[in-house]
Tab-separated table of C-alpha atoms and ligand atoms in Angstrom:
chain	number	residue	atom	x	y	z
A	1	MET	CA	-0.081	-0.416	-0.160
A	2	LEU	CA	1.152	3.386	-1.016
A	3	ARG	CA	2.156	6.222	1.648
A	4	TRP	CA	0.397	9.160	0.789
A	5	ASP	CA	-2.703	5.957	1.283
A	6	VAL	CA	-2.165	5.235	4.414
A	7	ASN	CA	-1.697	8.857	5.625
A	8	ARG	CA	-4.414	9.966	3.754
A	9	ARG	CA	-6.452	7.283	6.221
A	10	GLU	CA	-5.049	7.907	8.658
A	11	PHE	CA	-5.263	11.423	8.667
A	12	LEU	CA	-9.117	10.607	7.983
A	13	LYS	CA	-9.076	8.410	11.183
A	14	ILE	CA	-7.482	11.446	13.231
A	15	ALA	CA	-9.844	13.990	12.328
A	16	VAL	CA	-12.858	12.742	12.473
A	17	GLY	CA	-11.230	11.758	15.853
A	18	ALA	CA	-9.745	15.341	17.092
A	19	GLY	CA	-12.186	17.893	14.728
A	20	ALA	CA	-8.436	18.658	15.032
A	21	ALA	CA	-6.135	20.348	11.343
A	22	LEU	CA	-3.508	18.544	10.987
A	23	THR	CA	-0.775	18.416	8.240
A	24	MET	CA	-0.284	14.704	6.419
A	25	PRO	CA	3.229	14.455	6.727
A	26	SER	CA	4.723	14.964	2.747
A	27	ALA	CA	8.221	15.555	2.289
A	28	GLY	CA	11.010	14.402	4.196
A	29	ARG	CA	10.167	11.294	4.626
A	30	SER	CA	12.904	8.234	4.089
A	31	ALA	CA	13.302	6.384	1.501
A	32	GLY	CA	10.776	4.120	-0.340
A	33	SER	CA	7.074	3.256	-2.044
A	34	SER	CA	6.362	6.525	0.328
A	35	LYS	CA	6.322	8.654	-3.624
A	36	MET	CA	3.248	8.245	-6.066
A	37	ILE	CA	3.992	7.570	-9.007
A	38	GLY	CA	1.529	9.328	-11.565
A	39	ILE	CA	0.095	8.446	-14.879
A	40	GLN	CA	-2.649	9.423	-16.944
A	41	VAL	CA	-3.675	6.924	-19.814
A	42	GLY	CA	-6.476	6.356	-21.648
A	43	ALA	CA	-8.132	3.475	-22.972
A	44	ILE	CA	-6.675	3.946	-26.341
A	45	SER	CA	-3.698	2.091	-24.593
A	46	PHE	CA	-4.751	-0.592	-23.059
A	47	VAL	CA	-7.442	-1.698	-26.397
A	48	ASP	CA	-3.643	-1.280	-28.356
A	49	GLU	CA	-1.670	-2.593	-27.399
A	50	GLY	CA	-3.161	-5.244	-24.105
A	51	THR	CA	-3.952	-4.421	-19.945
A	52	GLU	CA	-0.874	-5.986	-19.383
A	53	LYS	CA	1.965	-4.568	-21.593
A	54	VAL	CA	0.610	-1.787	-20.728
A	55	LEU	CA	1.513	-2.121	-17.341
A	56	ASP	CA	4.386	-4.070	-17.511
A	57	VAL	CA	5.346	-1.064	-19.425
A	58	LEU	CA	5.163	1.795	-16.613
A	59	GLN	CA	6.029	-0.523	-13.802
A	60	GLU	CA	9.812	-1.347	-15.538
A	61	ARG	CA	10.118	1.867	-17.423
A	62	ALA	CA	8.747	4.831	-15.705
A	63	CYS	CA	8.144	2.593	-11.770
A	64	VAL	CA	4.642	3.916	-11.526
A	65	ASN	CA	2.797	3.537	-9.185
A	66	THR	CA	-0.773	5.178	-9.940
A	67	LEU	CA	-2.903	5.251	-12.417
A	68	PHE	CA	-4.824	8.491	-13.751
A	69	LEU	CA	-7.201	6.693	-16.380
A	70	ALA	CA	-8.965	8.932	-18.128
A	71	VAL	CA	-12.621	8.007	-17.739
A	72	PHE	CA	-14.460	10.713	-18.968
A	73	THR	CA	-13.691	12.931	-20.814
A	74	TYR	CA	-14.855	14.205	-24.851
A	75	GLY	CA	-11.338	15.779	-25.451
A	76	ARG	CA	-8.492	13.229	-27.396
A	77	GLY	CA	-6.251	15.770	-25.255
A	78	ILE	CA	-6.676	13.434	-22.772
A	79	ALA	CA	-8.479	10.127	-23.578
A	80	GLY	CA	-7.514	9.468	-27.353
A	81	ARG	CA	-4.258	9.103	-30.021
A	82	GLN	CA	-1.988	11.090	-30.692
A	83	ILE	CA	-2.805	14.307	-32.266
A	84	PRO	CA	-3.130	14.151	-36.214
A	85	GLY	CA	-0.024	15.955	-37.539
A	86	GLN	CA	1.775	15.086	-34.811
A	87	PRO	CA	4.004	11.967	-35.040
A	88	LEU	CA	3.837	8.583	-33.790
A	89	PRO	CA	5.067	7.263	-30.956
A	90	ASP	CA	7.153	3.838	-30.499
A	91	HIS	CA	4.918	2.230	-29.456
A	92	GLY	CA	0.022	1.217	-29.713
A	93	LYS	CA	-1.233	1.738	-33.124
A	94	GLN	CA	0.780	3.692	-35.702
A	95	GLN	CA	-2.849	5.519	-36.908
A	96	TYR	CA	-4.975	8.274	-36.572
A	97	ASP	CA	-7.793	8.172	-34.444
A	98	LEU	CA	-10.222	10.607	-36.591
A	99	ASP	CA	-12.796	8.828	-35.467
A	100	PHE	CA	-12.575	9.918	-31.493
A	101	HIS	CA	-15.938	10.286	-29.838
A	102	GLY	CA	-15.181	10.556	-25.946
A	103	GLY	CA	-17.971	10.627	-23.067
A	104	ASN	CA	-17.668	8.313	-19.822
A	105	PHE	CA	-15.412	4.715	-21.024
A	106	ALA	CA	-16.978	3.226	-17.725
A	107	THR	CA	-20.376	2.105	-17.345
A	108	PRO	CA	-22.475	3.899	-16.144
A	109	HIS	CA	-25.199	4.053	-14.225
A	110	PRO	CA	-28.395	5.672	-14.441
A	111	GLN	CA	-30.042	6.027	-10.707
A	112	TYR	CA	-27.051	8.905	-10.363
A	113	TYR	CA	-27.838	11.069	-13.211
A	114	LYS	CA	-31.435	11.012	-12.180
A	115	ASN	CA	-31.159	15.266	-12.043
A	116	THR	CA	-29.565	15.805	-14.523
A	117	VAL	CA	-30.825	15.752	-18.534
A	118	LEU	CA	-27.209	14.977	-19.694
A	119	LYS	CA	-28.212	10.557	-19.404
A	120	ASP	CA	-26.381	9.468	-22.585
A	121	ALA	CA	-23.146	9.414	-21.940
A	122	ARG	CA	-21.297	6.516	-22.701
A	123	ALA	CA	-18.245	6.778	-24.671
A	124	PRO	CA	-19.427	4.782	-28.140
A	125	ASP	CA	-15.146	4.332	-28.933
A	126	HIS	CA	-14.528	0.785	-27.852
A	127	GLY	CA	-18.149	-0.690	-27.664
A	128	ASP	CA	-19.023	-2.413	-24.307
A	129	LEU	CA	-15.316	-2.066	-23.054
A	130	ASP	CA	-15.588	-0.667	-19.624
A	131	ILE	CA	-12.029	-0.094	-18.917
A	132	LEU	CA	-12.506	0.216	-14.977
A	133	ALA	CA	-13.913	-3.113	-15.292
A	134	GLU	CA	-11.423	-3.403	-16.801
A	135	VAL	CA	-7.646	-2.295	-15.566
A	136	LEU	CA	-8.669	-1.738	-11.971
A	137	PRO	CA	-7.971	-5.559	-10.727
A	138	ALA	CA	-5.129	-6.324	-12.800
A	139	ALA	CA	-3.716	-3.022	-11.843
A	140	LYS	CA	-4.500	-4.032	-7.961
A	141	LYS	CA	-3.257	-7.435	-8.013
A	142	ARG	CA	0.065	-5.178	-9.377
A	143	GLY	CA	0.146	-3.451	-5.849
A	144	MET	CA	-0.561	-0.026	-8.421
A	145	LYS	CA	-3.644	2.615	-7.326
A	146	VAL	CA	-6.393	3.734	-10.071
A	147	ILE	CA	-7.821	7.370	-10.402
A	148	CYS	CA	-9.801	8.491	-12.430
A	149	TRP	CA	-9.469	11.537	-14.250
A	150	MET	CA	-12.058	13.482	-15.328
A	151	GLU	CA	-12.337	16.304	-17.792
A	152	ASP	CA	-14.311	19.076	-18.410
A	153	VAL	CA	-14.999	19.163	-22.026
A	154	PHE	CA	-17.735	18.322	-24.101
A	155	ARG	CA	-18.519	18.272	-27.636
A	156	THR	CA	-21.487	20.393	-29.140
A	157	ASP	CA	-23.718	17.419	-30.573
A	158	LEU	CA	-25.320	15.073	-28.119
A	159	PRO	CA	-28.419	15.528	-26.702
A	160	ASN	CA	-30.270	17.613	-25.334
A	161	ILE	CA	-25.987	19.396	-24.054
A	162	GLU	CA	-27.348	22.666	-25.451
A	163	LYS	CA	-29.571	23.063	-22.054
A	164	LEU	CA	-26.197	23.259	-20.391
A	165	GLN	CA	-24.061	25.060	-22.099
A	166	GLU	CA	-22.712	28.685	-21.349
A	167	ARG	CA	-23.970	31.997	-22.930
A	168	ASP	CA	-21.827	34.683	-23.953
A	169	LEU	CA	-21.829	38.314	-23.945
A	170	TYR	CA	-24.485	37.818	-26.781
A	171	GLY	CA	-27.055	35.626	-25.347
A	172	ARG	CA	-25.201	33.169	-27.707
A	173	ASN	CA	-25.050	29.645	-26.190
A	174	ALA	CA	-21.302	29.054	-25.651
A	175	GLU	CA	-19.506	24.798	-26.395
A	176	THR	CA	-18.361	25.089	-22.345
A	177	LEU	CA	-20.780	24.176	-19.946
A	178	CYS	CA	-21.884	26.405	-17.236
A	179	PHE	CA	-20.962	25.155	-13.811
A	180	ASN	CA	-23.980	27.305	-12.627
A	181	ASN	CA	-26.198	25.529	-14.159
A	182	PRO	CA	-28.611	22.440	-12.370
A	183	ASP	CA	-27.958	20.198	-15.168
A	184	TYR	CA	-24.168	20.276	-15.034
A	185	ARG	CA	-23.822	20.014	-11.100
A	186	ASN	CA	-25.703	17.472	-10.859
A	187	PHE	CA	-24.350	16.129	-13.734
A	188	LEU	CA	-20.650	16.208	-12.322
A	189	THR	CA	-21.138	15.223	-8.305
A	190	GLY	CA	-23.147	12.300	-10.267
A	191	LEU	CA	-20.567	10.958	-12.510
A	192	VAL	CA	-18.236	11.207	-9.563
A	193	GLU	CA	-20.793	9.697	-6.856
A	194	ASP	CA	-21.328	6.543	-9.714
A	195	TYR	CA	-17.722	5.903	-9.527
A	196	ALA	CA	-17.076	6.240	-5.811
A	197	ARG	CA	-20.035	4.148	-5.375
A	198	SER	CA	-19.894	2.036	-8.386
A	199	TYR	CA	-15.948	0.734	-8.709
A	200	ASP	CA	-13.500	-0.026	-5.688
A	201	ILE	CA	-11.085	3.328	-7.267
A	202	ASP	CA	-8.321	5.210	-5.242
A	203	GLY	CA	-9.138	8.514	-6.202
A	204	ILE	CA	-10.624	11.040	-8.289
A	205	MET	CA	-8.993	14.069	-10.120
A	206	TRP	CA	-10.777	16.578	-12.055
A	207	GLY	CA	-9.359	18.955	-14.294
A	208	SER	CA	-11.402	22.472	-15.722
A	209	GLU	CA	-9.205	24.495	-18.053
A	210	ARG	CA	-11.495	27.854	-18.450
A	211	GLN	CA	-11.502	31.231	-17.132
A	212	GLY	CA	-13.608	33.579	-16.469
A	213	ALA	CA	-14.886	36.647	-19.123
A	214	LEU	CA	-12.257	38.771	-18.065
A	215	SER	CA	-9.317	36.755	-18.449
A	216	ASP	CA	-10.965	35.946	-21.847
A	217	SER	CA	-12.093	39.381	-22.970
A	218	LEU	CA	-8.227	39.729	-22.414
A	219	GLY	CA	-5.922	37.163	-24.092
A	220	ALA	CA	-5.346	36.171	-20.675
A	221	THR	CA	-4.065	32.552	-22.025
A	222	HIS	CA	-1.842	30.382	-24.055
A	223	ASP	CA	-4.470	29.341	-26.557
A	224	GLU	CA	-4.258	29.535	-29.837
A	225	PRO	CA	-6.053	31.651	-31.139
A	226	PRO	CA	-7.573	33.992	-27.900
A	227	ILE	CA	-11.263	33.759	-27.689
A	228	ASP	CA	-12.970	36.118	-29.016
A	229	PRO	CA	-13.721	38.925	-27.390
A	230	GLY	CA	-17.849	38.606	-27.750
A	231	SER	CA	-17.831	34.820	-27.016
A	232	VAL	CA	-16.462	35.346	-23.796
A	233	THR	CA	-19.208	33.691	-20.826
A	234	CYS	CA	-21.364	33.032	-18.617
A	235	PHE	CA	-23.840	35.611	-19.215
A	236	CYS	CA	-26.677	32.418	-18.722
A	237	GLU	CA	-29.772	32.658	-16.518
A	238	PHE	CA	-28.147	30.719	-14.113
A	239	CYS	CA	-25.202	33.824	-14.045
A	240	GLN	CA	-27.335	36.463	-13.408
A	241	ARG	CA	-29.472	35.791	-11.551
A	242	LYS	CA	-26.500	34.474	-9.104
A	243	ALA	CA	-24.827	37.875	-9.926
A	244	LYS	CA	-27.581	39.790	-8.353
A	245	GLU	CA	-28.534	37.928	-5.244
A	246	ARG	CA	-24.398	38.961	-4.632
A	247	GLY	CA	-25.257	42.791	-5.372
A	248	ILE	CA	-23.251	42.692	-8.796
A	249	ASN	CA	-25.881	45.221	-11.567
A	250	VAL	CA	-26.276	42.631	-14.823
A	251	GLU	CA	-26.673	45.509	-17.355
A	252	ARG	CA	-23.278	47.205	-16.157
A	253	ALA	CA	-21.730	43.994	-16.425
A	254	ARG	CA	-22.682	43.501	-19.721
A	255	GLN	CA	-21.842	47.580	-20.509
A	256	GLY	CA	-18.984	46.881	-19.824
A	257	PHE	CA	-18.003	43.881	-21.202
A	258	LEU	CA	-18.821	46.222	-24.572
A	259	GLU	CA	-17.205	47.850	-23.992
A	260	LEU	CA	-13.895	45.725	-23.208
A	261	GLU	CA	-14.529	43.590	-26.376
A	262	LYS	CA	-13.958	47.163	-28.525
A	263	TYR	CA	-10.693	48.546	-26.282
A	264	VAL	CA	-10.230	44.909	-28.266
A	265	ARG	CA	-11.146	44.758	-30.347
A	266	ALA	CA	-8.657	47.671	-31.039
A	267	ALA	CA	-6.025	46.968	-29.633
A	268	ARG	CA	-6.054	43.936	-32.278
A	269	SER	CA	-5.927	45.589	-34.989
A	270	GLY	CA	-3.187	47.836	-33.472
A	271	LYS	CA	-5.692	51.734	-33.005
A	272	ARG	CA	-3.260	52.379	-30.018
A	273	PRO	CA	-4.943	54.858	-27.284
A	274	VAL	CA	-4.264	58.270	-27.052
A	275	ASP	CA	-2.981	56.526	-23.006
A	276	GLY	CA	-1.581	54.019	-24.282
A	277	TYR	CA	-3.383	51.153	-23.498
A	278	TYR	CA	-2.693	50.566	-19.955
A	279	VAL	CA	-4.066	53.318	-18.353
A	280	GLN	CA	-7.416	52.296	-21.045
A	281	PHE	CA	-7.799	48.947	-19.835
A	282	TRP	CA	-7.099	51.085	-16.126
A	283	ARG	CA	-10.365	53.935	-16.940
A	284	LEU	CA	-12.254	50.833	-17.851
A	285	LEU	CA	-12.342	49.239	-15.387
A	286	LEU	CA	-11.967	52.102	-12.944
A	287	ARG	CA	-15.345	53.101	-14.648
A	288	TYR	CA	-16.781	50.124	-14.247
A	289	PRO	CA	-16.050	47.384	-11.439
A	290	GLU	CA	-18.740	45.400	-11.918
A	291	LEU	CA	-15.817	43.265	-14.431
A	292	VAL	CA	-13.813	42.089	-12.174
A	293	ALA	CA	-16.842	41.124	-9.485
A	294	TRP	CA	-18.073	39.090	-12.717
A	295	GLU	CA	-14.377	38.071	-13.099
A	296	MET	CA	-14.988	36.622	-9.907
A	297	LEU	CA	-18.510	34.897	-9.552
A	298	TRP	CA	-16.902	32.842	-12.413
A	299	THR	CA	-14.039	31.744	-10.221
A	300	ASP	CA	-16.137	31.384	-7.230
A	301	SER	CA	-19.112	29.230	-9.324
A	302	LEU	CA	-15.554	26.668	-10.278
A	303	ARG	CA	-14.657	26.521	-6.718
A	304	GLU	CA	-18.263	25.863	-5.272
A	305	THR	CA	-18.341	23.291	-8.458
A	306	TYR	CA	-15.108	21.335	-6.652
A	307	ALA	CA	-16.267	21.756	-3.497
A	308	ALA	CA	-20.146	19.668	-3.776
A	309	ILE	CA	-17.448	17.107	-6.206
A	310	TYR	CA	-15.263	17.363	-3.039
A	311	LYS	CA	-18.287	16.815	-0.595
A	312	THR	CA	-19.711	14.511	-3.265
A	313	VAL	CA	-17.455	11.510	-2.975
A	314	LYS	CA	-16.972	11.562	0.865
A	315	SER	CA	-19.978	11.435	1.927
A	316	ALA	CA	-20.153	8.614	-1.330
A	317	LYS	CA	-17.061	6.971	-0.044
A	318	GLU	CA	-15.403	9.015	2.727
A	319	THR	CA	-11.434	6.339	1.909
A	320	VAL	CA	-11.671	7.561	-1.798
A	321	PRO	CA	-9.402	11.199	-1.553
A	322	VAL	CA	-10.042	13.520	-4.270
A	323	GLY	CA	-8.767	16.672	-6.355
A	324	TRP	CA	-7.816	18.563	-9.076
A	325	HIS	CA	-6.017	19.327	-12.293
A	326	ILE	CA	-4.402	23.002	-12.139
A	327	TRP	CA	-4.038	24.722	-16.005
A	328	HIS	CA	-0.936	25.550	-17.075
A	329	ASN	CA	-2.308	28.822	-17.344
A	330	ASN	CA	-1.779	28.997	-13.338
A	331	SER	CA	2.319	29.338	-14.639
A	332	PHE	CA	1.726	32.468	-17.583
A	333	SER	CA	-1.254	34.916	-16.775
A	334	PRO	CA	-1.065	36.262	-12.626
A	335	ILE	CA	-4.512	36.575	-13.205
A	336	TYR	CA	-5.163	33.445	-13.398
A	337	ARG	CA	-2.916	32.961	-10.337
A	338	ALA	CA	-4.807	35.142	-8.135
A	339	GLU	CA	-7.292	33.280	-9.150
A	340	GLN	CA	-5.802	29.616	-8.949
A	341	ASP	CA	-5.586	30.410	-4.883
A	342	LEU	CA	-4.246	27.108	-3.690
A	343	LYS	CA	-4.093	27.637	0.287
A	344	GLU	CA	-8.277	28.617	-0.311
A	345	LEU	CA	-8.201	24.993	-3.006
A	346	SER	CA	-6.760	23.140	0.164
A	347	ASN	CA	-10.061	23.401	1.925
A	348	TYR	CA	-11.597	20.808	-0.856
A	349	SER	CA	-8.960	19.294	-1.696
A	350	ASP	CA	-6.892	15.965	-1.041
A	351	PHE	CA	-3.853	16.387	-3.464
A	352	ILE	CA	-3.501	19.151	-6.588
A	353	LYS	CA	-1.748	18.469	-9.729
A	354	VAL	CA	-0.162	21.903	-10.347
A	355	VAL	CA	0.700	21.797	-14.271
A	356	MET	CA	4.468	22.359	-14.311
A	357	TYR	CA	5.372	20.799	-18.069
A	358	ASN	CA	8.746	23.095	-18.546
A	359	ASN	CA	9.392	21.514	-22.377
A	360	CYS	CA	6.454	23.103	-24.145
A	361	GLY	CA	5.890	25.371	-21.074
A	362	GLY	CA	8.240	27.855	-23.382
A	363	GLU	CA	6.291	27.457	-26.120
A	364	ARG	CA	2.807	27.905	-24.226
A	365	MET	CA	3.911	31.208	-22.115
A	366	ALA	CA	6.105	32.693	-26.052
A	367	LEU	CA	2.306	31.936	-26.990
A	368	TYR	CA	0.851	34.033	-24.055
A	369	VAL	CA	2.701	37.085	-23.947
A	370	ASP	CA	1.657	37.266	-28.123
A	371	ASN	CA	-2.185	37.290	-27.024
A	372	ILE	CA	-1.788	39.849	-23.560
A	373	GLY	CA	1.052	41.673	-25.266
A	374	SER	CA	-1.918	42.048	-27.719
A	375	THR	CA	-4.061	43.793	-26.043
A	376	LEU	CA	-2.863	44.718	-22.622
A	377	TYR	CA	0.135	45.014	-23.068
A	378	ALA	CA	-0.113	45.978	-26.323
A	379	ASP	CA	2.646	48.940	-25.660
A	380	LEU	CA	5.468	46.536	-24.429
A	381	SER	CA	8.544	45.063	-26.524
A	382	LYS	CA	7.655	40.848	-26.770
A	383	GLN	CA	10.739	40.580	-23.954
A	384	SER	CA	9.950	43.545	-21.727
A	385	LEU	CA	6.357	41.998	-21.200
A	386	LEU	CA	7.830	38.710	-20.440
A	387	ASP	CA	10.620	40.005	-17.839
A	388	PHE	CA	7.970	40.683	-16.421
A	389	ASP	CA	6.352	38.215	-16.068
A	390	TYR	CA	9.295	36.214	-15.341
A	391	ALA	CA	9.750	38.747	-12.178
A	392	VAL	CA	6.541	38.651	-10.859
A	393	MET	CA	5.199	34.642	-11.536
A	394	GLY	CA	9.230	33.909	-9.491
A	395	PHE	CA	11.177	32.701	-12.594
A	396	GLN	CA	14.307	33.201	-14.180
A	397	GLU	CA	14.064	31.397	-17.854
A	398	GLY	CA	15.541	32.697	-21.226
A	399	SER	CA	14.640	35.257	-23.839
A	400	TYR	CA	11.695	35.098	-25.992
A	401	GLU	CA	13.067	34.448	-28.944
A	402	GLN	CA	14.392	31.485	-27.194
A	403	ILE	CA	12.519	29.976	-25.386
A	404	PRO	CA	9.790	27.975	-27.602
A	405	HIS	CA	13.268	26.806	-28.474
A	406	THR	CA	14.406	25.676	-25.346
A	407	GLY	CA	11.527	24.626	-23.053
A	408	LEU	CA	11.842	26.252	-19.554
A	409	SER	CA	14.400	24.941	-17.618
A	410	ALA	CA	13.713	22.381	-14.350
A	411	ASP	CA	14.384	24.768	-12.653
A	412	TYR	CA	11.078	26.196	-12.883
A	413	VAL	CA	9.989	22.869	-11.972
A	414	TYR	CA	11.750	23.384	-9.287
A	415	ARG	CA	10.188	27.318	-8.705
A	416	GLU	CA	6.672	25.803	-9.587
A	417	THR	CA	6.813	22.733	-6.614
A	418	LYS	CA	8.113	24.887	-4.024
A	419	ARG	CA	5.818	27.566	-4.734
A	420	ALA	CA	2.484	24.961	-4.962
A	421	LEU	CA	4.215	23.489	-1.722
A	422	GLU	CA	4.728	26.559	0.669
A	423	VAL	CA	0.302	27.632	-0.143
A	424	VAL	CA	0.375	24.270	0.662
A	425	ALA	CA	1.682	24.192	4.226
A	426	GLY	CA	0.197	23.503	7.130
A	427	THR	CA	-2.980	21.564	5.645
A	428	ARG	CA	-3.405	18.278	4.512
A	429	THR	CA	-3.486	19.023	0.513
A	430	LEU	CA	-0.916	17.361	-1.393
A	431	ILE	CA	1.428	18.638	-4.267
A	432	TRP	CA	1.394	16.579	-7.350
A	433	PRO	CA	3.067	17.812	-10.100
A	434	GLY	CA	2.562	17.237	-13.764
A	435	ILE	CA	5.373	16.685	-15.644
A	436	ASP	CA	5.647	16.978	-20.234
A	437	ILE	CA	6.604	13.604	-21.369
A	438	ASP	CA	6.374	15.006	-25.079
A	439	ILE	CA	3.454	17.414	-25.031
A	440	PRO	CA	3.347	18.349	-28.364
A	441	THR	CA	4.469	21.132	-29.650
A	442	GLU	CA	5.158	23.400	-32.819
A	443	PRO	CA	7.801	20.806	-35.647
A	444	ASN	CA	10.855	23.599	-34.805
A	445	ASN	CA	9.878	24.163	-31.110
A	446	SER	CA	11.947	21.960	-28.412
A	447	LYS	CA	10.856	18.453	-27.602
A	448	CYS	CA	11.921	16.773	-24.541
A	449	THR	CA	14.429	14.392	-24.393
A	450	PRO	CA	15.460	11.626	-21.805
A	451	GLN	CA	17.818	13.963	-19.363
A	452	SER	CA	15.134	15.895	-20.169
A	453	VAL	CA	12.068	14.471	-18.030
A	454	LYS	CA	14.455	12.830	-15.586
A	455	GLN	CA	15.611	16.018	-15.012
A	456	ALA	CA	12.645	17.524	-14.558
A	457	VAL	CA	11.289	15.419	-12.608
A	458	LEU	CA	14.611	15.487	-10.281
A	459	ALA	CA	14.065	18.672	-9.074
A	460	ALA	CA	10.349	18.928	-8.956
A	461	PHE	CA	11.390	15.628	-6.056
A	462	ARG	CA	14.568	17.989	-5.212
A	463	ALA	CA	11.998	21.016	-3.834
A	464	GLY	CA	10.136	18.387	-1.566
A	465	ALA	CA	6.741	16.929	-4.581
A	466	PRO	CA	5.282	13.747	-2.203
A	467	GLY	CA	4.893	12.668	-6.304
A	468	VAL	CA	4.699	13.457	-9.970
A	469	LEU	CA	2.392	12.683	-12.315
A	470	LEU	CA	3.524	12.192	-15.890
A	471	SER	CA	1.289	14.020	-19.160
A	472	ARG	CA	-0.708	14.369	-20.358
A	473	LYS	CA	-0.793	10.556	-21.952
A	474	TYR	CA	1.766	7.323	-22.324
A	475	SER	CA	0.495	7.370	-25.731
A	476	GLU	CA	1.481	10.504	-27.188
A	477	MET	CA	5.033	9.130	-24.665
A	478	ARG	CA	8.061	8.466	-26.983
A	479	LEU	CA	9.571	5.119	-24.690
A	480	ALA	CA	13.053	6.272	-24.086
A	481	ASP	CA	11.628	9.667	-22.570
A	482	LEU	CA	9.175	7.895	-20.160
A	483	THR	CA	12.906	5.947	-19.638
A	484	GLY	CA	13.907	9.375	-18.227
A	485	ALA	CA	11.384	9.663	-15.582
A	486	GLY	CA	12.661	5.931	-14.697
A	487	ASP	CA	16.113	6.887	-14.296
A	488	ALA	CA	15.472	10.215	-11.775
A	489	ILE	CA	13.274	7.990	-10.035
A	490	ARG	CA	15.310	5.074	-9.117
A	491	GLU	CA	18.453	7.270	-9.042
A	492	LEU	CA	16.297	8.659	-6.432
A	493	LYS	CA	15.445	4.810	-5.051
A	494	LEU	CA	12.307	5.494	-4.661
A	495	SER	CA	11.006	3.149	-6.493
A	496	VAL	CA	9.206	-0.170	-4.000
B	501	LIG	ZN1	-23.696	30.383	-16.840
């Protein structure tokens, strides 16, 4: 049995008895099997390569002791094969899954979906295969843990999905779903209750890679292209009602976002305001503080969703750990980082995977600079903006011209791990850095090597991490790079 799990159970036992806030020991334990060595893996890998074979590879090459099995998503990014156009790795079927559909890769049990109109979410990709029923017994036989890994990504062609979708600034349906919509909230809580009660799982991790309308309008993200400022969310009836309850003037908020839309469109077409981009933004913010209030409304709604998932799982099975995947934008946008208050999240988190993908981080950091450097900071040179970002985020990395070709360093992983651990110090929340193994980058940009992966894993443990989570998915990793992670673990004598 893994130490982090024992500690979790001990914590619950003691906490229930004493009602006291305790610190889970997370760092500085003696070597042995105390560290969580996790990997994200989708059903497709087990189908393509065989369950026992995949488990052999993961154990032998990377000393993996915990599977983060992609059980629910409509995204190929964590559940499918390699992204079409990117080179296929040296294992698995040598073919792109152009017909990827996604959904629930286990068996949905209807009694948990009574309070939502989103019903039949079973993934049709692999026939009758229930990936939890397939992998759980094989993993348990080897002493490996299985954590259900779920993502906030949906399709637009699901029955009734339009009833759950967010509404944009102009009231149009968005592809994303609204956390304040009872049908979505109830779907998510039903889904996690289904997993917790129907299967003997070792945890649940959910990830949502989105942000509120203010950040989205400014393009404060590495996403390419950034969202259109007229398509930001959410302005649905549920969000409007919640805003009113908070004393936010909905019409003022809408007016503010319409003004912000004009500002962003002008900025992206190079029309500089007389007083400059930064001053003009502040003028808007001072005139419409509702812009910030709406951003916080969205952020709080995400936090409430975390808390609802946490509470549901704990009521179903108290011993099942629950945690979150925190989006890479946390390393680029100071606004998004401010919203990811790990200390506050620790109130309903047994663990948090903080994304620290260093290789693709260079390319993504440069994209963030391009995006926000076209709006809020359009008066700064790309390098000045990057220097500012490094200073406020606590990084020391290469130049704007270099980083897409070099990636971010292992020192970035060290600093991010250390920062996250310091924020949650004194809480029971474990920090598991997300490590980049072959996450796709543009053809001419930096690629992972066994050495770069090894250095990133070493950096995470040197900073005191109680585990690492190899990401994004086994089906896109080259075997030698996966072995690089194992080399670090073997060098540190962390393997069982
Ligand atoms: Zn909404």
